[in-house]
Every structure is written in C-alpha cells, then in structure tokens.
Amino acid sequence: MSSLRTYVITRALLVIPTVLILLTVVFFILRILPGDPIAAMVGQKVPPEVLEKLRKEAGLDKPIVVQYVEYLYNIAHGNFGKSLIWGRRPVIEEIADRFPATLELTIFGFTISVLIGIVTGSIAAFRRGSKIDASLRLYSVLAYTLFIPWFGMLLQMVFGVYLGLLPIGGRIDAGLAPERITGLYVIDSLLTLNFDALVSALSHLILPSITLGIVLSGAYTRIVRNNLIDVLHQDFIMAYRARGVRERKVIFHAMKNAFIPVVTLMGLQFAILLAGAVLTETTFSWPGMGTFLLERIQYRDYTSVQGAIVFYALFVALISLIVDVIYALLDPRVRY
C-alpha cells in the first residue's frame, strides 16, 4: 500500500474520534446551559402537563446517558430530531432547505477572496519593497479589519440605493426561482436553461459575495506574499535559474510551493465562511443557515439549534479531511 493511500486512510479514520468529540461537546454544552429549554421556548404560563408532554417529545425526560446514546444513534442514522416550532418538521429537512443558500454564497465569496488574495499577494511579492507592495500590504490590513455589516450596508447604499444597479437583499426576484434540483439557484438555472433566473440569482449574489470576498482576501494577500517571498529565496529556485530554466516555469514551481500553507488557510476559511456567514446573511436578508440559526436561537428552538450545530461540526470535519488530502497531494513530504 502506498504511503499516500496509508496517509489518506489514516486521516479518514482519525475523523471518527474527532467527530465523536465534537458531537459529545455539543451535546453536553447544550444540556449544561442553565434553565429548561422547553420552558424557555413556550413560557412559564403553559400548564405543567403540556410542558411535560413537550419535554417528553424532545426526549428531555430521560436520563442523560440514555439521551446521549439516543443522540449518537439518531445522528448516525441521519435523524437530527424535529423542530419544536412551525409544523415541527424534521430538522434535517429544514437544514436541506437553507444550506444550499449558504453553500452558494460561500462558494462565490470564497472564490472572490482567493482570487483577490492570490493576485494581490503575488504582485506584492514580485514587487517587494516598492510602493505597490506597500499599498497592497495596507490593503490587506484594511480589508481584514472591515466590519461586514458596515461594509455590506455601504455597498448596498452605493450600488443598490444611489446607483440602482444591484438588488440589496434576498436571493432571487419574486416568481423567478428555478425548479429545485440542487438547491443552488445558479446551477439549477443552468440545468433548466432558465436564463432569467440565472441573471437574477447572479445579480443577487454580487454584493454579498464581494462583501465576504474583500473582507477575507486580506489574510490571503499577506500569507501569499510572505510565503512567495520566502520560496523565491530558497536554494532550489536559485538552482532553477542557474540552470537556465524559463522564468515562467520557475514562477510555477515557486507558487506551487508557496501555496501549501495557503491551502490550509483556504480550508479553515471555507469552514469559517459557512459558520460566519451569519453577519452577511443578516445584512443582505439571505435565507441561509446563518439566518436560520439566528432565528431558531431567538425562538429557543432547542432541537433545531442542536441539529444546526451538529451539521456544522460534521461539515467542518469533512472539509478538514479534504484539506489534509490536498495538502498531501501538494507536498510529497506529507506521508505516513
């Protein structure tokens, strides 16, 4: 068995205890919080028998060990419980309705941030010490310190209110939602050849994606610049140039080596984007997981909050595994 395959299998197996620890932490943190979550949701004026019935439906009347075993069993079978409000739908169905919106926004925001970061970081590295380098370093600091709601509202005022070029909220114009296939409006519009929906979906994505992309690009600019400068001064790059290798090929090898730590940051940023899109989704009235989680916290929908956090934890574990595999593919030294 090759060392790369051994590495991938080992990392995949290590995800199991990681996920188990995450699930255990989520379970116990939600249960050690003070107060009765059912009483907090329905209020104190509810008859005791109704309160007890709701606690029984949520499984909170059972011993904590039994709750924990049932919790792990249900999650292993894809059962995240039922919402305690609004028709009491299965939480997994609520997540399936909201997650595509967050994923679509995350993909576009993430892509913009990586593209801006790589371009500005590379330019700063190759122009090291120049005014361009200083300007881009200043940009990276300013971009990273931007407050998302403030920056988002600034873009809304300029491009939505004063210029009237772009919508300032929502995911698509009323009546234009494409037939649901993946839940991602851009892809569904292309698959169903619904170009009106495609234009509307893209126009609604521009402002929130740019907001996320610019704010997150600052970190990429700095890490790409610093790593590229470091790699460009290493011996193997000097050896390439001494042997007369074309500069384009030298730059390719330099950037490939400089991107190894960038891949790690990309994985972390993608996971953070999923969880941290709450501010962006709230600013742009984006119907994704961020607004879903915020809404259910406000209504104290205990099972929905628990299900959403567990879903995030599982997704972050999956992203971490993918990043580890990509890391091993880029760096031959990463093996078992």
Short mmCIF file of C-alpha atoms in Angstrom, two decimals:
data_model
loop_
_atom_site.label_atom_id
_atom_site.label_comp_id
_atom_site.label_asym_id
_atom_site.label_seq_id
_atom_site.Cartn_x
_atom_site.Cartn_y
_atom_site.Cartn_z
CA MET A 1 0.00 0.00 0.00
CA SER A 2 1.47 3.37 -0.98
CA SER A 3 2.32 5.86 1.72
CA LEU A 4 -0.15 8.37 0.24
CA ARG A 5 -3.01 5.88 0.45
CA THR A 6 -1.99 5.00 4.00
CA TYR A 7 -1.99 8.69 4.87
CA VAL A 8 -5.46 9.27 3.40
CA ILE A 9 -6.94 6.20 5.14
CA THR A 10 -5.33 7.17 8.45
CA ARG A 11 -6.63 10.73 8.23
CA ALA A 12 -10.10 9.43 7.35
CA LEU A 13 -10.08 7.11 10.38
CA LEU A 14 -8.91 9.97 12.61
CA VAL A 15 -12.01 11.92 11.61
CA ILE A 16 -14.16 9.43 13.56
CA PRO A 17 -12.86 10.28 17.07
CA THR A 18 -12.74 13.97 16.09
CA VAL A 19 -16.41 13.94 15.11
CA LEU A 20 -17.29 11.93 18.23
CA ILE A 21 -15.59 14.53 20.44
CA LEU A 22 -17.37 17.36 18.59
CA LEU A 23 -20.76 15.68 18.97
CA THR A 24 -20.12 15.00 22.66
CA VAL A 25 -19.10 18.60 23.32
CA VAL A 26 -22.20 19.92 21.52
CA PHE A 27 -24.46 17.51 23.45
CA PHE A 28 -23.18 18.36 26.91
CA ILE A 29 -22.79 22.12 26.35
CA LEU A 30 -26.43 22.41 25.30
CA ARG A 31 -27.53 20.42 28.36
CA ILE A 32 -25.47 22.20 30.99
CA LEU A 33 -26.86 25.59 29.99
CA PRO A 34 -29.00 26.93 32.84
CA GLY A 35 -32.79 26.68 32.61
CA ASP A 36 -35.27 24.37 30.91
CA PRO A 37 -35.13 24.88 27.11
CA ILE A 38 -38.78 23.83 26.70
CA ALA A 39 -40.00 26.22 29.41
CA ALA A 40 -37.87 28.97 27.91
CA MET A 41 -39.47 28.38 24.50
CA VAL A 42 -43.15 28.18 25.47
CA GLY A 43 -43.09 30.44 28.54
CA GLN A 44 -43.94 29.90 32.17
CA LYS A 45 -47.73 30.21 31.79
CA VAL A 46 -48.12 26.88 29.99
CA PRO A 47 -49.91 24.16 32.03
CA PRO A 48 -47.46 21.70 33.63
CA GLU A 49 -48.94 18.73 31.74
CA VAL A 50 -48.34 20.46 28.39
CA LEU A 51 -44.82 21.34 29.44
CA GLU A 52 -44.14 17.75 30.44
CA LYS A 53 -45.56 16.48 27.14
CA LEU A 54 -43.23 18.75 25.18
CA ARG A 55 -40.25 17.67 27.29
CA LYS A 56 -41.15 14.05 26.61
CA GLU A 57 -41.43 14.69 22.87
CA ALA A 58 -37.95 16.26 22.92
CA GLY A 59 -36.60 13.30 24.92
CA LEU A 60 -35.54 15.50 27.82
CA ASP A 61 -37.38 13.40 30.41
CA LYS A 62 -34.91 10.52 30.04
CA PRO A 63 -31.64 10.01 31.96
CA ILE A 64 -28.72 11.93 30.46
CA VAL A 65 -26.89 8.72 29.47
CA VAL A 66 -29.93 7.44 27.58
CA GLN A 67 -30.29 10.82 25.88
CA TYR A 68 -26.63 10.71 24.83
CA VAL A 69 -26.84 7.19 23.37
CA GLU A 70 -30.06 8.01 21.50
CA TYR A 71 -28.49 11.27 20.28
CA LEU A 72 -25.49 9.45 18.76
CA TYR A 73 -27.71 6.68 17.33
CA ASN A 74 -30.07 9.16 15.69
CA ILE A 75 -27.25 11.23 14.19
CA ALA A 76 -25.60 8.07 12.83
CA HIS A 77 -28.89 7.38 11.04
CA GLY A 78 -29.30 10.96 9.76
CA ASN A 79 -32.01 11.80 12.27
CA PHE A 80 -31.41 15.29 13.73
CA GLY A 81 -34.77 15.39 15.54
CA LYS A 82 -37.82 17.53 14.86
CA SER A 83 -38.20 21.28 15.15
CA LEU A 84 -40.27 22.38 18.15
CA ILE A 85 -41.98 25.20 16.23
CA TRP A 86 -43.79 25.85 12.95
CA GLY A 87 -45.14 22.46 11.92
CA ARG A 88 -42.40 20.54 13.72
CA ARG A 89 -40.65 19.47 10.54
CA PRO A 90 -37.59 17.22 10.74
CA VAL A 91 -34.54 19.41 11.37
CA ILE A 92 -32.64 17.74 8.54
CA GLU A 93 -35.35 18.95 6.11
CA GLU A 94 -35.06 22.49 7.49
CA ILE A 95 -31.29 22.33 7.01
CA ALA A 96 -31.70 20.92 3.50
CA ASP A 97 -33.89 23.94 2.63
CA ARG A 98 -31.42 26.52 3.99
CA PHE A 99 -27.97 25.02 3.48
CA PRO A 100 -27.83 25.38 -0.36
CA ALA A 101 -28.25 29.16 0.00
CA THR A 102 -25.32 29.36 2.43
CA LEU A 103 -23.22 27.00 0.32
CA GLU A 104 -23.84 29.06 -2.82
CA LEU A 105 -22.90 32.30 -1.07
CA THR A 106 -19.86 30.64 0.50
CA ILE A 107 -18.59 29.30 -2.84
CA PHE A 108 -18.85 32.70 -4.55
CA GLY A 109 -17.44 34.65 -1.58
CA PHE A 110 -14.65 32.14 -1.12
CA THR A 111 -13.72 32.21 -4.82
CA ILE A 112 -13.57 36.01 -4.88
CA SER A 113 -11.45 36.14 -1.73
CA VAL A 114 -8.96 33.56 -3.02
CA LEU A 115 -8.64 35.20 -6.44
CA ILE A 116 -8.09 38.68 -4.96
CA GLY A 117 -5.69 37.31 -2.34
CA ILE A 118 -3.57 35.32 -4.80
CA VAL A 119 -3.35 38.16 -7.34
CA THR A 120 -2.57 40.91 -4.81
CA GLY A 121 -0.24 38.67 -2.76
CA SER A 122 1.70 37.59 -5.85
CA ILE A 123 2.05 41.15 -7.14
CA ALA A 124 3.24 42.33 -3.72
CA ALA A 125 5.81 39.51 -3.56
CA PHE A 126 7.23 40.15 -7.02
CA ARG A 127 7.24 43.95 -6.36
CA ARG A 128 8.73 43.60 -2.89
CA GLY A 129 9.83 46.90 -1.37
CA SER A 130 8.03 49.04 -3.97
CA LYS A 131 5.09 51.42 -3.45
CA ILE A 132 2.82 48.77 -4.93
CA ASP A 133 3.97 46.32 -2.25
CA ALA A 134 3.32 48.88 0.49
CA SER A 135 -0.11 49.73 -0.94
CA LEU A 136 -1.15 46.08 -1.11
CA ARG A 137 0.07 45.41 2.42
CA LEU A 138 -2.02 48.37 3.58
CA TYR A 139 -4.97 46.96 1.61
CA SER A 140 -4.61 43.59 3.33
CA VAL A 141 -4.78 45.22 6.76
CA LEU A 142 -7.75 47.43 5.88
CA ALA A 143 -9.65 44.57 4.22
CA TYR A 144 -9.15 42.26 7.19
CA THR A 145 -10.39 44.86 9.67
CA LEU A 146 -13.56 45.77 7.77
CA PHE A 147 -16.77 45.14 9.75
CA ILE A 148 -19.01 43.06 7.48
CA PRO A 149 -22.40 44.73 8.28
CA TRP A 150 -20.92 48.23 7.85
CA PHE A 151 -19.15 47.35 4.60
CA GLY A 152 -22.20 45.47 3.30
CA MET A 153 -24.52 48.40 4.00
CA LEU A 154 -22.04 50.77 2.34
CA LEU A 155 -22.18 48.66 -0.85
CA GLN A 156 -25.96 48.48 -0.58
CA MET A 157 -26.21 52.28 -0.35
CA VAL A 158 -23.86 52.90 -3.30
CA PHE A 159 -24.81 50.16 -5.76
CA GLY A 160 -28.36 49.45 -4.64
CA VAL A 161 -29.85 52.75 -3.49
CA TYR A 162 -27.92 55.56 -5.24
CA LEU A 163 -26.93 53.83 -8.50
CA GLY A 164 -29.79 51.31 -8.58
CA LEU A 165 -27.60 48.72 -10.27
CA LEU A 166 -27.95 45.74 -7.94
CA PRO A 167 -30.54 44.32 -5.53
CA ILE A 168 -29.79 44.95 -1.87
CA GLY A 169 -31.37 41.84 -0.37
CA GLY A 170 -32.87 38.42 -0.96
CA ARG A 171 -31.68 35.56 -3.10
CA ILE A 172 -33.72 35.96 -6.31
CA ASP A 173 -36.56 38.11 -7.67
CA ALA A 174 -40.09 37.02 -6.78
CA GLY A 175 -41.51 34.40 -9.14
CA LEU A 176 -38.17 33.59 -10.79
CA ALA A 177 -36.98 30.75 -8.56
CA PRO A 178 -35.85 27.87 -10.82
CA GLU A 179 -37.05 24.30 -10.46
CA ARG A 180 -35.26 22.82 -7.45
CA ILE A 181 -32.63 20.23 -8.40
CA THR A 182 -29.60 21.01 -6.26
CA GLY A 183 -30.95 23.98 -4.30
CA LEU A 184 -28.15 26.15 -5.75
CA TYR A 185 -30.02 28.70 -7.85
CA VAL A 186 -27.16 29.35 -10.29
CA ILE A 187 -26.67 25.66 -11.07
CA ASP A 188 -30.41 24.94 -11.16
CA SER A 189 -30.93 27.87 -13.56
CA LEU A 190 -28.27 26.48 -15.88
CA LEU A 191 -29.62 22.92 -15.69
CA THR A 192 -33.16 24.08 -16.51
CA LEU A 193 -31.98 26.69 -19.07
CA ASN A 194 -33.84 29.38 -17.11
CA PHE A 195 -31.69 32.38 -18.00
CA ASP A 196 -33.96 34.98 -16.37
CA ALA A 197 -33.48 33.13 -13.09
CA LEU A 198 -29.73 32.89 -13.74
CA VAL A 199 -29.37 36.64 -14.25
CA SER A 200 -31.48 37.37 -11.18
CA ALA A 201 -29.58 34.87 -9.00
CA LEU A 202 -26.19 36.21 -10.09
CA SER A 203 -27.24 39.84 -9.55
CA HIS A 204 -28.37 38.99 -6.00
CA LEU A 205 -25.07 37.20 -5.32
CA ILE A 206 -22.77 40.05 -6.35
CA LEU A 207 -22.97 42.35 -3.32
CA PRO A 208 -22.89 39.70 -0.53
CA SER A 209 -20.14 37.77 -2.34
CA ILE A 210 -17.99 40.86 -2.84
CA THR A 211 -18.53 41.83 0.80
CA LEU A 212 -17.32 38.45 2.01
CA GLY A 213 -14.62 38.16 -0.63
CA ILE A 214 -12.96 41.51 0.07
CA VAL A 215 -13.05 41.11 3.85
CA LEU A 216 -11.45 37.66 3.68
CA SER A 217 -8.97 38.48 0.92
CA GLY A 218 -6.73 40.43 3.32
CA ALA A 219 -5.49 37.25 5.00
CA TYR A 220 -4.72 35.62 1.65
CA THR A 221 -2.82 38.68 0.42
CA ARG A 222 -0.47 38.58 3.39
CA ILE A 223 0.10 34.83 3.51
CA VAL A 224 0.64 34.52 -0.26
CA ARG A 225 3.07 37.46 -0.25
CA ASN A 226 5.11 36.22 2.70
CA ASN A 227 5.31 32.61 1.54
CA LEU A 228 6.12 33.54 -2.03
CA ILE A 229 8.95 35.85 -0.92
CA ASP A 230 10.32 33.07 1.26
CA VAL A 231 10.15 30.47 -1.53
CA LEU A 232 11.69 32.78 -4.14
CA HIS A 233 14.85 33.00 -2.00
CA GLN A 234 15.25 29.27 -1.46
CA ASP A 235 18.09 27.26 -2.99
CA PHE A 236 16.02 25.22 -5.41
CA ILE A 237 14.69 28.40 -7.07
CA MET A 238 18.24 29.73 -7.43
CA ALA A 239 19.27 26.35 -8.88
CA TYR A 240 16.45 26.52 -11.44
CA ARG A 241 17.57 29.98 -12.55
CA ALA A 242 21.25 28.99 -12.62
CA ARG A 243 20.38 26.09 -14.95
CA GLY A 244 18.58 28.49 -17.31
CA VAL A 245 15.07 27.22 -16.66
CA ARG A 246 12.46 29.55 -18.10
CA GLU A 247 11.21 32.16 -15.65
CA ARG A 248 7.60 31.10 -16.23
CA LYS A 249 8.42 27.56 -15.07
CA VAL A 250 10.41 28.90 -12.10
CA ILE A 251 7.42 31.00 -11.02
CA PHE A 252 5.13 27.99 -11.40
CA HIS A 253 7.29 25.89 -9.04
CA ALA A 254 7.64 28.80 -6.61
CA MET A 255 3.89 29.38 -6.43
CA LYS A 256 3.18 25.65 -6.08
CA ASN A 257 5.42 25.50 -3.01
CA ALA A 258 4.14 28.81 -1.63
CA PHE A 259 0.53 27.60 -1.81
CA ILE A 260 0.99 24.70 0.63
CA PRO A 261 0.20 26.79 3.75
CA VAL A 262 -2.36 28.73 1.70
CA VAL A 263 -4.34 25.52 1.18
CA THR A 264 -4.56 25.07 4.93
CA LEU A 265 -5.88 28.62 5.29
CA MET A 266 -8.35 28.01 2.45
CA GLY A 267 -9.79 25.01 4.27
CA LEU A 268 -10.11 26.94 7.51
CA GLN A 269 -11.59 29.97 5.76
CA PHE A 270 -14.16 27.85 3.90
CA ALA A 271 -15.33 26.32 7.17
CA ILE A 272 -15.35 29.73 8.88
CA LEU A 273 -17.31 31.16 5.95
CA LEU A 274 -20.05 28.59 6.47
CA ALA A 275 -20.32 29.39 10.14
CA GLY A 276 -19.51 33.09 9.90
CA ALA A 277 -21.92 33.98 7.14
CA VAL A 278 -24.44 34.98 9.81
CA LEU A 279 -23.49 38.66 9.59
CA THR A 280 -23.53 38.70 5.79
CA GLU A 281 -26.81 36.78 5.56
CA THR A 282 -28.44 39.09 8.11
CA THR A 283 -27.20 42.22 6.31
CA PHE A 284 -28.45 41.04 2.91
CA SER A 285 -31.57 39.15 4.11
CA TRP A 286 -30.05 35.99 2.69
CA PRO A 287 -32.19 32.93 3.57
CA GLY A 288 -29.34 30.62 4.57
CA MET A 289 -28.07 28.70 7.58
CA GLY A 290 -26.89 31.83 9.37
CA THR A 291 -30.33 33.44 9.46
CA PHE A 292 -31.86 30.02 10.22
CA LEU A 293 -29.65 29.52 13.26
CA LEU A 294 -30.19 33.10 14.46
CA GLU A 295 -33.96 32.76 14.04
CA ARG A 296 -34.12 29.45 15.94
CA ILE A 297 -31.98 30.81 18.77
CA GLN A 298 -34.42 33.73 19.11
CA TYR A 299 -37.37 31.29 19.26
CA ARG A 300 -35.38 28.93 21.53
CA ASP A 301 -36.00 26.03 19.16
CA TYR A 302 -33.70 23.69 21.06
CA THR A 303 -33.60 20.74 18.64
CA SER A 304 -33.06 22.96 15.57
CA VAL A 305 -30.15 24.76 17.23
CA GLN A 306 -28.58 21.45 18.24
CA GLY A 307 -29.12 19.98 14.76
CA ALA A 308 -27.61 23.02 13.02
CA ILE A 309 -24.51 23.00 15.25
CA VAL A 310 -24.03 19.25 14.72
CA PHE A 311 -24.39 19.71 10.98
CA TYR A 312 -21.73 22.46 11.02
CA ALA A 313 -19.41 20.27 13.09
CA LEU A 314 -19.73 17.35 10.66
CA PHE A 315 -19.18 19.61 7.68
CA VAL A 316 -16.08 21.21 9.20
CA ALA A 317 -14.66 17.73 9.88
CA LEU A 318 -15.27 16.80 6.24
CA ILE A 319 -13.58 19.99 4.99
CA SER A 320 -10.59 19.30 7.27
CA LEU A 321 -10.22 15.82 5.77
CA ILE A 322 -10.35 17.20 2.22
CA VAL A 323 -7.71 19.83 3.10
CA ASP A 324 -5.44 17.12 4.55
CA VAL A 325 -5.70 15.11 1.33
CA ILE A 326 -4.97 18.14 -0.87
CA TYR A 327 -2.05 19.02 1.39
CA ALA A 328 -0.59 15.54 0.89
CA LEU A 329 -1.02 15.79 -2.88
CA LEU A 330 0.83 19.13 -2.98
CA ASP A 331 3.63 18.21 -0.57
CA PRO A 332 5.29 14.79 -1.10
CA ARG A 333 6.85 15.05 2.38
CA VAL A 334 3.42 14.66 3.99
CA ARG A 335 3.17 10.87 4.26
CA TYR A 336 2.97 8.08 6.83
#
